[in-house]
């Protein structure tokens, strides 16, 4: 999947829908964006709730990814659960590559990481 580089501040997130229809999330970190499938390992449900008014995935500090359904907290670099009902389990990682082209704005290229299918998620 390709998308324009969003102008997200560090510690903020956004919801994505992959080309195959699966929900995902993008988290901006100091060393670049990270992406994961939006599927909590606790029960396989989405972490985003329809009535959230703050950041869609980050906790109030902007330091951890939060499952708004189960209150599980995940570190944003590798997606490992550090508190809540699924400690030690991980979110499914999507690899992210920043693509620069002089003729067009920067874009992100996302694909499923090796070991979790490894298929390219692109049109």
mmCIF file of C-alpha atoms in Angstrom:
data_model
loop_
_atom_site.group_PDB
_atom_site.id
_atom_site.type_symbol
_atom_site.label_atom_id
_atom_site.label_comp_id
_atom_site.label_asym_id
_atom_site.label_seq_id
_atom_site.Cartn_x
_atom_site.Cartn_y
_atom_site.Cartn_z
ATOM 1 C CA UNK A 1 0.000 0.000 0.000
ATOM 2 C CA UNK A 2 1.237 3.481 -0.831
ATOM 3 C CA UNK A 3 0.014 6.631 0.819
ATOM 4 C CA UNK A 4 1.224 10.215 1.096
ATOM 5 C CA UNK A 5 3.414 10.876 4.122
ATOM 6 C CA UNK A 6 0.965 12.258 6.701
ATOM 7 C CA UNK A 7 1.903 15.301 8.752
ATOM 8 C CA UNK A 8 1.416 13.590 12.113
ATOM 9 C CA UNK A 9 3.247 14.986 15.131
ATOM 10 C CA UNK A 10 5.464 12.585 17.091
ATOM 11 C CA UNK A 11 3.396 10.531 19.525
ATOM 12 C CA UNK A 12 0.223 10.742 17.446
ATOM 13 C CA UNK A 13 -1.533 8.078 15.396
ATOM 14 C CA UNK A 14 -4.051 7.616 12.621
ATOM 15 C CA UNK A 15 -6.301 4.853 11.332
ATOM 16 C CA UNK A 16 -5.684 3.302 7.905
ATOM 17 C CA UNK A 17 -7.532 0.822 5.744
ATOM 18 C CA UNK A 18 -5.206 -1.438 3.760
ATOM 19 C CA UNK A 19 -5.887 -2.183 0.116
ATOM 20 C CA UNK A 20 -7.259 -5.591 1.107
ATOM 21 C CA UNK A 21 -9.754 -3.953 3.524
ATOM 22 C CA UNK A 22 -7.998 -4.755 6.798
ATOM 23 C CA UNK A 23 -7.848 -1.956 9.373
ATOM 24 C CA UNK A 24 -4.399 -0.743 10.415
ATOM 25 C CA UNK A 25 -2.784 2.057 12.361
ATOM 26 C CA UNK A 26 0.148 4.355 11.795
ATOM 27 C CA UNK A 27 2.099 5.816 14.745
ATOM 28 C CA UNK A 28 4.637 8.608 14.341
ATOM 29 C CA UNK A 29 7.802 8.060 16.378
ATOM 30 C CA UNK A 30 10.966 10.203 16.674
ATOM 31 C CA UNK A 31 12.848 7.817 14.372
ATOM 32 C CA UNK A 32 10.008 7.510 11.849
ATOM 33 C CA UNK A 33 6.552 6.024 11.378
ATOM 34 C CA UNK A 34 5.522 2.577 12.612
ATOM 35 C CA UNK A 35 2.477 0.622 11.398
ATOM 36 C CA UNK A 36 0.497 -2.332 12.741
ATOM 37 C CA UNK A 37 -2.705 -4.175 11.959
ATOM 38 C CA UNK A 38 -5.550 -2.865 14.110
ATOM 39 C CA UNK A 39 -6.166 -6.189 15.844
ATOM 40 C CA UNK A 40 -5.608 -6.640 19.576
ATOM 41 C CA UNK A 41 -3.994 -10.013 20.319
ATOM 42 C CA UNK A 42 -6.198 -10.357 23.418
ATOM 43 C CA UNK A 43 -9.403 -11.226 21.530
ATOM 44 C CA UNK A 44 -8.661 -10.323 17.919
ATOM 45 C CA UNK A 45 -10.905 -7.255 17.956
ATOM 46 C CA UNK A 46 -10.102 -3.766 16.706
ATOM 47 C CA UNK A 47 -8.407 -1.497 19.239
ATOM 48 C CA UNK A 48 -10.159 1.622 18.007
ATOM 49 C CA UNK A 49 -13.604 2.406 19.312
ATOM 50 C CA UNK A 50 -16.140 4.438 17.395
ATOM 51 C CA UNK A 51 -16.697 6.923 20.233
ATOM 52 C CA UNK A 52 -13.077 7.917 20.891
ATOM 53 C CA UNK A 53 -12.583 11.678 20.855
ATOM 54 C CA UNK A 54 -8.820 11.841 21.500
ATOM 55 C CA UNK A 55 -5.998 10.234 19.565
ATOM 56 C CA UNK A 56 -7.375 7.089 17.908
ATOM 57 C CA UNK A 57 -4.702 4.725 19.265
ATOM 58 C CA UNK A 58 -2.217 6.441 21.580
ATOM 59 C CA UNK A 59 -2.595 6.808 25.339
ATOM 60 C CA UNK A 60 -2.884 10.278 26.904
ATOM 61 C CA UNK A 61 0.919 10.650 27.095
ATOM 62 C CA UNK A 62 1.483 9.780 23.421
ATOM 63 C CA UNK A 63 4.022 7.185 24.531
ATOM 64 C CA UNK A 64 2.061 3.923 24.248
ATOM 65 C CA UNK A 65 -0.446 2.390 21.856
ATOM 66 C CA UNK A 66 -3.658 1.725 23.771
ATOM 67 C CA UNK A 67 -6.363 -0.826 23.054
ATOM 68 C CA UNK A 68 -9.404 1.275 23.925
ATOM 69 C CA UNK A 69 -11.499 -1.881 24.332
ATOM 70 C CA UNK A 70 -9.298 -3.859 26.764
ATOM 71 C CA UNK A 71 -6.910 -1.181 28.112
ATOM 72 C CA UNK A 72 -3.881 -3.187 26.933
ATOM 73 C CA UNK A 73 -0.806 -0.987 26.374
ATOM 74 C CA UNK A 74 1.725 -1.696 23.611
ATOM 75 C CA UNK A 75 5.145 -0.164 23.086
ATOM 76 C CA UNK A 76 5.083 1.648 19.734
ATOM 77 C CA UNK A 77 8.321 0.358 18.160
ATOM 78 C CA UNK A 78 7.641 -3.388 18.053
ATOM 79 C CA UNK A 79 4.027 -3.611 19.239
ATOM 80 C CA UNK A 80 4.738 -5.709 22.350
ATOM 81 C CA UNK A 81 2.040 -5.597 25.040
ATOM 82 C CA UNK A 82 3.552 -4.324 28.292
ATOM 83 C CA UNK A 83 0.385 -4.160 30.423
ATOM 84 C CA UNK A 84 -3.150 -5.484 30.299
ATOM 85 C CA UNK A 85 -4.712 -8.841 29.454
ATOM 86 C CA UNK A 86 -2.199 -9.902 26.770
ATOM 87 C CA UNK A 87 1.227 -9.045 28.273
ATOM 88 C CA UNK A 88 4.061 -10.340 26.085
ATOM 89 C CA UNK A 89 1.908 -10.764 22.980
ATOM 90 C CA UNK A 90 2.460 -8.495 19.976
ATOM 91 C CA UNK A 91 0.551 -6.536 17.417
ATOM 92 C CA UNK A 92 1.096 -7.619 13.804
ATOM 93 C CA UNK A 93 3.849 -5.382 12.421
ATOM 94 C CA UNK A 94 3.637 -3.763 9.015
ATOM 95 C CA UNK A 95 6.958 -2.747 7.516
ATOM 96 C CA UNK A 96 7.132 0.926 6.553
ATOM 97 C CA UNK A 97 9.427 2.491 3.993
ATOM 98 C CA UNK A 98 9.644 6.201 3.265
ATOM 99 C CA UNK A 99 9.864 6.740 -0.505
ATOM 100 C CA UNK A 100 11.307 10.025 -1.782
ATOM 101 C CA UNK A 101 10.948 11.128 -5.356
ATOM 102 C CA UNK A 102 12.044 14.552 -6.584
ATOM 103 C CA UNK A 103 8.968 14.831 -8.792
ATOM 104 C CA UNK A 104 6.348 14.059 -6.126
ATOM 105 C CA UNK A 105 5.767 14.409 -2.369
ATOM 106 C CA UNK A 106 7.173 11.768 -0.002
ATOM 107 C CA UNK A 107 5.103 8.612 0.319
ATOM 108 C CA UNK A 108 4.938 5.659 2.691
ATOM 109 C CA UNK A 109 5.054 2.104 1.381
ATOM 110 C CA UNK A 110 3.532 -0.476 3.765
ATOM 111 C CA UNK A 111 3.744 -4.251 3.646
ATOM 112 C CA UNK A 112 3.236 -7.109 6.056
ATOM 113 C CA UNK A 113 6.463 -7.940 7.876
ATOM 114 C CA UNK A 114 8.341 -11.192 7.310
ATOM 115 C CA UNK A 115 7.113 -13.947 9.583
ATOM 116 C CA UNK A 116 3.528 -12.711 9.440
ATOM 117 C CA UNK A 117 2.786 -13.567 5.841
ATOM 118 C CA UNK A 118 5.308 -11.235 4.261
ATOM 119 C CA UNK A 119 3.016 -10.294 1.405
ATOM 120 C CA UNK A 120 3.348 -6.879 -0.136
ATOM 121 C CA UNK A 121 0.248 -4.812 0.557
ATOM 122 C CA UNK A 122 0.234 -2.621 -2.535
ATOM 123 C CA UNK A 123 -2.013 -1.937 -5.484
#
